[in-house]
Coordinates of C-alpha atoms in Angstrom, one line a residue:
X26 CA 40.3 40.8 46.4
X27 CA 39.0 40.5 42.8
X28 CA 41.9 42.7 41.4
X29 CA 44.3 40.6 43.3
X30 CA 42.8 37.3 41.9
X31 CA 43.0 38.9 38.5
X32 CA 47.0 39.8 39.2
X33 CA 47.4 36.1 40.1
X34 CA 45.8 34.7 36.8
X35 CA 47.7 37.2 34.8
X36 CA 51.2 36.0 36.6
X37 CA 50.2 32.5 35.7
X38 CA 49.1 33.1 32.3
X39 CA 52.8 35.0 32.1
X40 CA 54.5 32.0 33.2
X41 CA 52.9 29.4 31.3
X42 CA 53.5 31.7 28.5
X43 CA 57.3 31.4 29.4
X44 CA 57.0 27.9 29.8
X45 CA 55.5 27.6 26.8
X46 CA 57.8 29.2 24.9
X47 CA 61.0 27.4 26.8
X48 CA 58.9 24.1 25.7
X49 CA 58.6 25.2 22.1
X50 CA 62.3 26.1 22.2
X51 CA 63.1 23.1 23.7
X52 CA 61.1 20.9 21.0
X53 CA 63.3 22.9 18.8
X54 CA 66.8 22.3 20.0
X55 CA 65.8 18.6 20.6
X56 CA 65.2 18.4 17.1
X57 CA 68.5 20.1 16.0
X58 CA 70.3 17.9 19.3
X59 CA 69.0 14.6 17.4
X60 CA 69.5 15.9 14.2
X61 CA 73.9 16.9 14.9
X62 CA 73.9 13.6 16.9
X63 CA 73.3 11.4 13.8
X64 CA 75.2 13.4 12.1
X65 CA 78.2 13.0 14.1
X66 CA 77.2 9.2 14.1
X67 CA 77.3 8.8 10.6
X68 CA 80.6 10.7 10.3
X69 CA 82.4 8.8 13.1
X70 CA 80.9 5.8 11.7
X71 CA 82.5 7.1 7.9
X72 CA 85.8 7.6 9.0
X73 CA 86.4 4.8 11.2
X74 CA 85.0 2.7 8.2
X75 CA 88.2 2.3 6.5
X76 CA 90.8 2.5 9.4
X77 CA 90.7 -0.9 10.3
X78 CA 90.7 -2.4 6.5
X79 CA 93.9 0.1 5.9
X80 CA 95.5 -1.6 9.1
X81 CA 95.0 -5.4 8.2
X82 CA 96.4 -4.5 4.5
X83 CA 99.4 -2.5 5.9
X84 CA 100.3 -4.8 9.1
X85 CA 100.2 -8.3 6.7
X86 CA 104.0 -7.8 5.8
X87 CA 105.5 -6.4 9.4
X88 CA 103.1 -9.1 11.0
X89 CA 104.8 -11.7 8.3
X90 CA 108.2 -10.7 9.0
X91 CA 107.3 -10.2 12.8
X92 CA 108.5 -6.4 12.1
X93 CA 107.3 -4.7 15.5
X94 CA 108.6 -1.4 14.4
X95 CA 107.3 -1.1 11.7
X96 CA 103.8 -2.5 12.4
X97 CA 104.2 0.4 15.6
X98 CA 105.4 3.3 13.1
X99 CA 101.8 2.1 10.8
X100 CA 100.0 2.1 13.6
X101 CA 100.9 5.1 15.1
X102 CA 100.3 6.8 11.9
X103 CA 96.5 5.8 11.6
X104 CA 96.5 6.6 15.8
X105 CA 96.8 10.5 14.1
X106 CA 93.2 10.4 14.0
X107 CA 92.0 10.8 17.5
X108 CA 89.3 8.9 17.1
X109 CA 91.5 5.8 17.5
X110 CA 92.2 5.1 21.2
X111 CA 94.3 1.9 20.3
X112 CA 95.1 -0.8 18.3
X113 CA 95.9 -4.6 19.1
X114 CA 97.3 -7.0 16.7
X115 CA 96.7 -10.7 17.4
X116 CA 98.5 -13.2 15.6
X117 CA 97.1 -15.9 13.9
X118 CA 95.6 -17.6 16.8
X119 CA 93.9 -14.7 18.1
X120 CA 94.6 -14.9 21.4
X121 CA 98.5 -13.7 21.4
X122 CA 99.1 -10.2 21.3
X123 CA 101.8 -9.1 18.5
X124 CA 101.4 -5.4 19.8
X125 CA 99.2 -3.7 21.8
X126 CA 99.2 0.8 21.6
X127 CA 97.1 2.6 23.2
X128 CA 96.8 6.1 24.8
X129 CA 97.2 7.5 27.8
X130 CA 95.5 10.3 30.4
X131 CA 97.6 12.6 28.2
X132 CA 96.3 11.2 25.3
X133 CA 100.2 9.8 24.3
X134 CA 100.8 6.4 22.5
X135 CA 101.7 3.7 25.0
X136 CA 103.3 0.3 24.1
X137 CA 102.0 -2.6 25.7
X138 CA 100.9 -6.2 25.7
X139 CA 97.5 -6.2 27.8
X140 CA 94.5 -5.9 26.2
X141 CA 92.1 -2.8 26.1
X142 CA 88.9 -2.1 28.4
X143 CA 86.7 0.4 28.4
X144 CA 83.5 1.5 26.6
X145 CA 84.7 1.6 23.1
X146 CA 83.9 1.0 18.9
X147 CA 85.7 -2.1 18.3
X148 CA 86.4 -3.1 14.5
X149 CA 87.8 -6.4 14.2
X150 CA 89.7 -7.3 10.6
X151 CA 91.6 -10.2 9.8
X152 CA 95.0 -10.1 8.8
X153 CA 96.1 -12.2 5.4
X154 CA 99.3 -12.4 4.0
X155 CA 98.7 -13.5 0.4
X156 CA 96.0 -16.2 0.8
X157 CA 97.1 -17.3 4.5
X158 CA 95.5 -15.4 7.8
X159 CA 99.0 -14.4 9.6
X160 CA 96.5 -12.6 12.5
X161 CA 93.8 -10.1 13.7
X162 CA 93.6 -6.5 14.0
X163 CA 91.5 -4.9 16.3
X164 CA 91.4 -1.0 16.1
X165 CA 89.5 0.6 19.8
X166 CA 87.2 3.8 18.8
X167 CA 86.7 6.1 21.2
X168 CA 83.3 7.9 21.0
X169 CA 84.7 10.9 23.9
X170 CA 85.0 13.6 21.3
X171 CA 81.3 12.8 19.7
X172 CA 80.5 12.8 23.4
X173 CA 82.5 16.2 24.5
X174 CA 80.6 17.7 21.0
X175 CA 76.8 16.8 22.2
X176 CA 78.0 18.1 25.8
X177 CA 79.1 21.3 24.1
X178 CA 76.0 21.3 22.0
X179 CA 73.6 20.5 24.9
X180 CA 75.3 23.5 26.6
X181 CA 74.9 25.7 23.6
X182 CA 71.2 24.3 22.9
X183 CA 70.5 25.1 26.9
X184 CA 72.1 28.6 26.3
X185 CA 70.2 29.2 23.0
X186 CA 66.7 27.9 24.3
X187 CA 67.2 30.3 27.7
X188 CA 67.7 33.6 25.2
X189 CA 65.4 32.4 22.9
X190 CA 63.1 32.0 25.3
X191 CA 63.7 35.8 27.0
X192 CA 64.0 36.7 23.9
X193 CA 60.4 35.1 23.0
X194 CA 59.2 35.9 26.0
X195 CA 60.1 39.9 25.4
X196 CA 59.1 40.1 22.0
X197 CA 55.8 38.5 23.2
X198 CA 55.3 40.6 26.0
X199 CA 56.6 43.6 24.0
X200 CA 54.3 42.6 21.1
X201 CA 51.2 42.4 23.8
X202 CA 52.1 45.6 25.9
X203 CA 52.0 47.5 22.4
X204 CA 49.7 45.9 20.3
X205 CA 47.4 44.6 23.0
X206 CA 48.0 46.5 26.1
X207 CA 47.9 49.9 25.1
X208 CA 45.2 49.2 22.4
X209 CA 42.9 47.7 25.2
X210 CA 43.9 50.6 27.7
X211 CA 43.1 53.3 25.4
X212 CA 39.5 50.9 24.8
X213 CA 39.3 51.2 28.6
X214 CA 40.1 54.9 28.7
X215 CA 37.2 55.6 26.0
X216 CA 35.0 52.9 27.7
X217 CA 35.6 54.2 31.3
X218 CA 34.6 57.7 28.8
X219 CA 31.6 56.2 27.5
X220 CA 30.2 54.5 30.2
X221 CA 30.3 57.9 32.0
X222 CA 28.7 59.3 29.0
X223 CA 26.0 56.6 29.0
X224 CA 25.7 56.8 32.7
X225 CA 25.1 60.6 32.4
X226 CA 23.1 60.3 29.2
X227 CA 21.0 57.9 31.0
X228 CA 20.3 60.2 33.8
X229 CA 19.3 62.9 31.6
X230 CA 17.0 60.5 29.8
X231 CA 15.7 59.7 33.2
X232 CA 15.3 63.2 33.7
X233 CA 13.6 63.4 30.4
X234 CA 11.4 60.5 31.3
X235 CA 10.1 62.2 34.7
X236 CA 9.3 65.0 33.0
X237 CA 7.3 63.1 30.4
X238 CA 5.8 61.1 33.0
X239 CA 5.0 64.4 34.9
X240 CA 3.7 65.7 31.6
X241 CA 1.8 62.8 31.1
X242 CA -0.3 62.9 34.1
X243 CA -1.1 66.4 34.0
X244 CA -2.0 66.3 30.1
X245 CA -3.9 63.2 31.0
X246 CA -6.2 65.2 33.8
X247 CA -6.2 68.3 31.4
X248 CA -7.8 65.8 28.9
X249 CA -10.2 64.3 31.5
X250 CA -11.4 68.0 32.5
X251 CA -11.7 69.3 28.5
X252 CA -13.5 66.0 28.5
X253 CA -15.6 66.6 31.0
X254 CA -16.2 70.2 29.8
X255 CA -16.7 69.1 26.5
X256 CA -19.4 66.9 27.5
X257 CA -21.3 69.5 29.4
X258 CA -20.3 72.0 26.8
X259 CA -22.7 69.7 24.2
X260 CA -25.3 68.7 26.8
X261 CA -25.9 72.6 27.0
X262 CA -25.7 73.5 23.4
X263 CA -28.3 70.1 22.7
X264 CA -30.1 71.6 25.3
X265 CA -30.1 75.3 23.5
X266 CA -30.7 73.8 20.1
X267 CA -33.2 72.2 21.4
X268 CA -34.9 75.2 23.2
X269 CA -34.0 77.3 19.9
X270 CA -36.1 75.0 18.0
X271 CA -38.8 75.2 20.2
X272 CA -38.8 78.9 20.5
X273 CA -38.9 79.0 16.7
X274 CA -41.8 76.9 16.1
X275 CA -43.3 79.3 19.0
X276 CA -42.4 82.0 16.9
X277 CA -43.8 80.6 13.7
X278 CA -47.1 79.9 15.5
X279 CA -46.7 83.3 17.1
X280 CA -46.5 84.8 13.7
X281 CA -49.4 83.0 12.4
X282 CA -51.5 83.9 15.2
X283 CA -50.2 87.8 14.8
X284 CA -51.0 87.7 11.1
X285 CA -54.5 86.3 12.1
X286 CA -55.2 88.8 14.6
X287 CA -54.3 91.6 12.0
X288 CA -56.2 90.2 9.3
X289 CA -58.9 89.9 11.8
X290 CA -58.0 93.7 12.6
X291 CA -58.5 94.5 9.2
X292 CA -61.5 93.3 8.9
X293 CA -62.6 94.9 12.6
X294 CA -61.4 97.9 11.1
X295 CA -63.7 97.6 7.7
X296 CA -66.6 97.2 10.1
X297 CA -66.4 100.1 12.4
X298 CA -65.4 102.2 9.0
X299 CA -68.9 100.5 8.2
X300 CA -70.5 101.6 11.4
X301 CA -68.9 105.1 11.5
X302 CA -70.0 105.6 7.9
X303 CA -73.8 104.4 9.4
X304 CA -73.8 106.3 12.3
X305 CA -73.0 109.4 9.9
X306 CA -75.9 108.4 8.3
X307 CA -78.1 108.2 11.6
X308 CA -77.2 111.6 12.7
X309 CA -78.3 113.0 9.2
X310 CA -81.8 111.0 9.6
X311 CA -82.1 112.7 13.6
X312 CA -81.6 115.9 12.6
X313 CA -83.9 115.2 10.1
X314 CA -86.3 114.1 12.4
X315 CA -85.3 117.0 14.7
X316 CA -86.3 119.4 12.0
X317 CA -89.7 117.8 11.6
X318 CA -90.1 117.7 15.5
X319 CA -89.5 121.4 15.4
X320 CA -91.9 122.5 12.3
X321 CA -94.2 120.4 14.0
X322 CA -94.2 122.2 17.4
X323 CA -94.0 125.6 15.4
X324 CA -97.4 124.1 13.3
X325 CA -98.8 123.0 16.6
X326 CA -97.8 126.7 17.9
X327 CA -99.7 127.8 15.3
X328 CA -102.9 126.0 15.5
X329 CA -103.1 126.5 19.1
X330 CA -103.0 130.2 18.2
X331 CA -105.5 129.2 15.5
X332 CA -107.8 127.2 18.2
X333 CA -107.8 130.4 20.8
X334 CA -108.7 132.4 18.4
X335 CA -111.5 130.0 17.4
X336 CA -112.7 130.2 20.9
X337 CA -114.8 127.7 22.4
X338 CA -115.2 126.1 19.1
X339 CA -111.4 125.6 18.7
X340 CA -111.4 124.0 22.2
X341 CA -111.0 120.2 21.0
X342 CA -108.8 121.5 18.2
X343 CA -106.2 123.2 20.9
X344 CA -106.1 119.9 23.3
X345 CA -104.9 117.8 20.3
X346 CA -102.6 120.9 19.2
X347 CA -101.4 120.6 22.9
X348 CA -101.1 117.2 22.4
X349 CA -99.4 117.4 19.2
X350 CA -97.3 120.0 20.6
X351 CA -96.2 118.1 24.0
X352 CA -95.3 115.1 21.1
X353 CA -93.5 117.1 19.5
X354 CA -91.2 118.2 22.2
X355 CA -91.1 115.1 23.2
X356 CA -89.7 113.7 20.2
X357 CA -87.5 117.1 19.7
X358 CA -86.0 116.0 23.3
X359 CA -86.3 112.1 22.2
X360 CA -84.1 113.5 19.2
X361 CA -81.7 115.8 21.2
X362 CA -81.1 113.1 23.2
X363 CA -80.4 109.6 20.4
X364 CA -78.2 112.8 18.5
X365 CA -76.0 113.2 22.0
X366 CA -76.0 109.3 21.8
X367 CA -75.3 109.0 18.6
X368 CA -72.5 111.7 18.3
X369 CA -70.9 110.4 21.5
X370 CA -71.0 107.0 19.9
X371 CA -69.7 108.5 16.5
X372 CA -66.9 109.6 19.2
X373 CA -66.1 107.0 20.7
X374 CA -66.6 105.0 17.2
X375 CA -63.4 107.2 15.5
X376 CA -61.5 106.7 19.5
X377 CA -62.0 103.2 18.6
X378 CA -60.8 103.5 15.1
X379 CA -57.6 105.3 15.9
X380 CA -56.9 102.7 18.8
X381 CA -58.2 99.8 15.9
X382 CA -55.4 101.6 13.6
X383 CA -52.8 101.7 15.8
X384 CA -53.4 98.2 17.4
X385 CA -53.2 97.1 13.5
X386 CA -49.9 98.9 13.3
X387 CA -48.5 97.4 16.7
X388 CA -49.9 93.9 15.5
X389 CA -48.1 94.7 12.0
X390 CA -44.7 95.7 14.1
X391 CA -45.4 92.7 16.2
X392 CA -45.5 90.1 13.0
X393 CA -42.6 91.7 11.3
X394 CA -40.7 91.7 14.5
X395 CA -42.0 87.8 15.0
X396 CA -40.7 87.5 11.8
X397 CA -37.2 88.9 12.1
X398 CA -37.2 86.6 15.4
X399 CA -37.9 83.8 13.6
X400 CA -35.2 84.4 10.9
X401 CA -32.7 85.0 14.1
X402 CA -33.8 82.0 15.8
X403 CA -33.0 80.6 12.2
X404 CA -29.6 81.9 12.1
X405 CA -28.9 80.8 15.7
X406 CA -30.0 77.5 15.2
X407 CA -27.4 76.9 12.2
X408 CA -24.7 78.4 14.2
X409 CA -26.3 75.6 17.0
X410 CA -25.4 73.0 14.0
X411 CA -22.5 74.5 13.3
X412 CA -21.3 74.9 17.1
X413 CA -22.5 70.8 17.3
X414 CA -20.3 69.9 14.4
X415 CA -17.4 72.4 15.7
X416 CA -17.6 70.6 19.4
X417 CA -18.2 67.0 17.2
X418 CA -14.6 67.7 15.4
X419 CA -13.0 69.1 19.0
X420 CA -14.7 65.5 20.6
X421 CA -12.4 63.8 17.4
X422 CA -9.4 66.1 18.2
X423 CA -9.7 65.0 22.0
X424 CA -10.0 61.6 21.4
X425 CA -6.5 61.7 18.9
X426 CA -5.1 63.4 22.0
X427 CA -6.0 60.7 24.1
X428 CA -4.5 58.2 22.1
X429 CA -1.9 60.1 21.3
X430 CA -1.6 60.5 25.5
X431 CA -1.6 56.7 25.5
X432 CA 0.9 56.1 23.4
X433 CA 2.9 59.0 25.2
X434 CA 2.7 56.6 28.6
X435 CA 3.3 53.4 26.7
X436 CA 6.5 55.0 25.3
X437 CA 7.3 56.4 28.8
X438 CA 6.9 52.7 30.3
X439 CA 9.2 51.9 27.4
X440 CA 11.7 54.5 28.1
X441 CA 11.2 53.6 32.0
X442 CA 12.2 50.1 30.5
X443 CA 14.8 51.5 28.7
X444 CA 16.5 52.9 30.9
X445 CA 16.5 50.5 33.3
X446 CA 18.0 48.2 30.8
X447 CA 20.7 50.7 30.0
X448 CA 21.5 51.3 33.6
X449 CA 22.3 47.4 33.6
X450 CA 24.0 47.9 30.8
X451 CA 26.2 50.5 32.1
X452 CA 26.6 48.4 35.7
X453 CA 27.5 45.6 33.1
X454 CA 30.1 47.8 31.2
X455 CA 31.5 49.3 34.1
X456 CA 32.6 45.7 35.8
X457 CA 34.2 45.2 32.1
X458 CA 36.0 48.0 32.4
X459 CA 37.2 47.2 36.1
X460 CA 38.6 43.9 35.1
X461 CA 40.6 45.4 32.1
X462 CA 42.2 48.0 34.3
X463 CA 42.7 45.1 36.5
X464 CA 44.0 43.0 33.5
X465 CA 46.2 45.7 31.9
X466 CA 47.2 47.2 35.3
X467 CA 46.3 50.6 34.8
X468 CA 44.8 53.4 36.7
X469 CA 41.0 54.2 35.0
X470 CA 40.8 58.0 35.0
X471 CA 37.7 59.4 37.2
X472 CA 34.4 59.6 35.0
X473 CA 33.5 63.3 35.1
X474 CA 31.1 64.7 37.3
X475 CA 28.0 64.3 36.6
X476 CA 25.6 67.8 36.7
X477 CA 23.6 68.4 39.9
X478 CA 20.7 69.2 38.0
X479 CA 19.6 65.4 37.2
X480 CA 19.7 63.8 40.4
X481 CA 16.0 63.8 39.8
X482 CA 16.8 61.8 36.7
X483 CA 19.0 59.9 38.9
X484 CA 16.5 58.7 41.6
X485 CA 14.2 58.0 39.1
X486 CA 17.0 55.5 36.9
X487 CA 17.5 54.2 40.6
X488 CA 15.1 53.7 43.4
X489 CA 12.3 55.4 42.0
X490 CA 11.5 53.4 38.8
X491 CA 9.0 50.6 41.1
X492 CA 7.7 53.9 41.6
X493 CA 7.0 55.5 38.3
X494 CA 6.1 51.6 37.4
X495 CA 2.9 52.2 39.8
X496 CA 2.3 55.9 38.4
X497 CA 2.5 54.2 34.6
X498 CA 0.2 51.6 35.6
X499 CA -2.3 54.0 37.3
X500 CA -2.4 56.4 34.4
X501 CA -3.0 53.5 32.2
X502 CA -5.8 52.2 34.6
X503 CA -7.1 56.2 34.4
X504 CA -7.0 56.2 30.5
X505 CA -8.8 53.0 29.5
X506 CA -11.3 52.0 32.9
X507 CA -12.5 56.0 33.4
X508 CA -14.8 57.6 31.0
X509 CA -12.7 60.3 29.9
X510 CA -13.0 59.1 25.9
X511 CA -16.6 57.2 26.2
X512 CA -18.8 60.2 24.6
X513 CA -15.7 60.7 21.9
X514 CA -16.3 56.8 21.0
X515 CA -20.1 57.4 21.0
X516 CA -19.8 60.3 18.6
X517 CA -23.1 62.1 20.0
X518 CA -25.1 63.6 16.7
X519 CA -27.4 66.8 17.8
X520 CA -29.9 67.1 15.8
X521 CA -31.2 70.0 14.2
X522 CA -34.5 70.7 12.5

């Protein structure tokens, strides 16, 4: 219907184009018509001028002399121009007719006394025969040849304004079908190319723009889960700096109170050196003691020997040397048994030495291990700080990416935009190039297939875009109202000591 509508306005710009040009044409041969009709004018109105002077000087002396022949012979000679229908000579009172010619359906000179009627030039002159009027001529113009000339030239202009008109009309639609018609349906070929170019290209940058979308949701939960991670990641290792600090003031304490032990060990270890060395000294002082216990028994021996053989006066002197005797082992077993003391003592003093030495040694192994503890603890709390910092820059990295991610889904709303713009555009371009073919009257070739491998792309350029609107708007809503970036903004410092 819309094609047919188009025919019709194209078949009535064509023949207001011929009218047009007939009209133009037209203007033209009015002008030239105008133009050779005053020019005939003014040449009939030339030479007819003098005919009718040449007449009243010619006819004075026939009219004078009443000479009808020879006023019919002059007469007849001026009738040689055609122009001249006829010619009446009047005498002097005007109203008489001295001779009357005029011509005939043949176009003959006829004699006769009646005047002339008809649509004709009349030139009246007066007749004078040296200072006297002898009568009046009056010479008939006919204006059939000026007449037959514009009938011949109407036909001609009629003739010339029809062919100049097809001619016109040709040339113009010659000058249209080659430098306007082909032009525009080679425009429409490459635009019927283009827009399916465009319409594929947009496809593909739907395509492109799912996949982005796609991409942009799962890069947008990968960041909220490194997030997330992150944040428990630097909870733990505040957590174990914090419990590394801890243990190494423990462990500085620990060596403080290991180096106080084993001074206190040394010092333990001085005394029993002190005791051992005393009991040494004991042992030498009981057997010293044991000695004089055993001369003493051996004296008492002695005197008891000395008091039986004294007899009864040696009696008193043998109880005390009993006496002395039973003290004497009694101090000798007194002695035995503070020396099994003492030397079990002496024992158990060098046990406790040896045990004193080693516990020294274990307490030494114990301080230098604290110490070496403390220098790992040391070391593992700067790789704590350096581990902070490390997860500090990787909180800055993850918050680039998350702008960077927002940007990604603004310029995927853009291109969403985009290409919904383009596919009006293409819609647009394609209605164009429907009413040029329908203009032109050519066939548009068929726009080539498109490749089944976008109709994703398609859906999405189509009926899917309020879609991918929603998805947009809930990615942004995930970006900016969730807390995936809010301990990147905060820009948590772990302190280290």
């Amino acid at each position: 219907m819309e094609q047919e509508t188009i025919r019709r306005k194209m078949g009535t710009i064509s023949v207001i184009m011929i009218f047009v040009s007939i009209f133009i044409a037209a203007c033209f041969s009015s002008y030239d018509y105008v133009a050779e009709r005053k020019k005939l004018e003014e040449s009939f109105n030339e030479s007819i001028a003098p005919i009718s002077k040449r007449l009243a000087n010619s006819l004075e002396k026939p009219l004078w002399f009443l000479d009808e022949n020879l006023a019919r012979k002059l007469i007849e000679l001026e009738m040689v121009n055609k122009r001249v229908y006829g010619v009446v000579v009047r005498e002097s009172d005007g109203e008489k007719i001295f001779l009357s010619i005029q011509r005939d359906s043949n176009w003959q000179f006829v004699t006769s006394r009646e005047n002339i009627s008809g649509n004709f030039v009349v030139k009246n002159e007066k007749i004078f025969y040296g200072n006297k009027q002898v009568g009046h001529v009056e010479v008939y113009f006919t204006t059939r040849f000026i007449e037959d000339a514009l009938r011949h030239l109407i036909i001609f202009m009629v003739v010339k304004v029809l062919v100049m008109s097809g001619c016109l009309v040709a040339v113009l639609l010659f000058i249209v079908n080659f430098f306007f018609v082909k032009p525009i349906a080679q425009v429409v070929k490459g635009l019927d190319v283009v827009r399916g170019e465009v319409d594929y290209a947009s496809d593909r940058v739907a395509s492109t723009g799912h996949k982005l979308i796609q991409g942009a949701s799962k890069q947008a939960s990968a960041v909220e889960e490194t997030s997330s991670s992150l944040e428990q990641i630097t909870s733990m290792t505040r957590q174990n700096t914090q419990n590394v600090t801890h243990a190494n003031d423990l462990m500085i304490e620990t060596s403080k109170v290991v180096a106080e032990a084993a001074s206190s060990m040394t010092q333990l270890t001085s005394s029993i050196d002190t005791i051992s060395k005393t009991s040494e000294e004991t042992r030498k002082v009981i057997r010293t003691i044991e000695e004089i216990a055993f001369q003493t028994n051996l004296l008492a021996l002695n005197a008891a020997v000395e008091a039986a053989r004294a007899g009864q006066a040696g009696a008193g002197f043998a109880v005390v040397a009993d006496e002395v005797r039973n003290l004497a082992m009694r101090s000798s077993q007194a002695v035995r048994n503070t020396a099994a003391l003492i030397e079990a003592s002496v024992e158990e003093t060098k046990n406790g030495i040896d045990l004193i030495y080693q516990a020294n040694e274990a307490f030494t192994n114990v301080a230098s291990g604290a110490q070496k503890i403390g220098e790992l603890l040391g070391e593992v709390t700067a790789s704590s700080q350096e581990q902070a910092q490390g997860i500090e820059q990787v909180s800055t990295a993850m918050e680039a990416i998350g702008k960077v991610t927002q940007e990604n889904v603004l310029s995927t709303e853009e291109t969403a935009s985009a290409i919904r713009e383009i596919r009006i555009q293409v819609e647009r371009l394609k209605d164009f190039v429907m009413k040029l073919v329908a203009l032109i009257g050519k066939k548009s070739q068929k726009t080539p297939d498109k490749p089944k491998d976008i109709k994703s792309g398609s859906d999405f350029g189509r009926s899917s875009v309020p879609d991918h609107d929603r998805f947009l708007k809930n990615i942004k809503a995930a970006l900016w109202n969730k807390s995936v970036f809010k301990h990147f903004s905060k820009s948590d410092k772990i302190n280290s000591k």
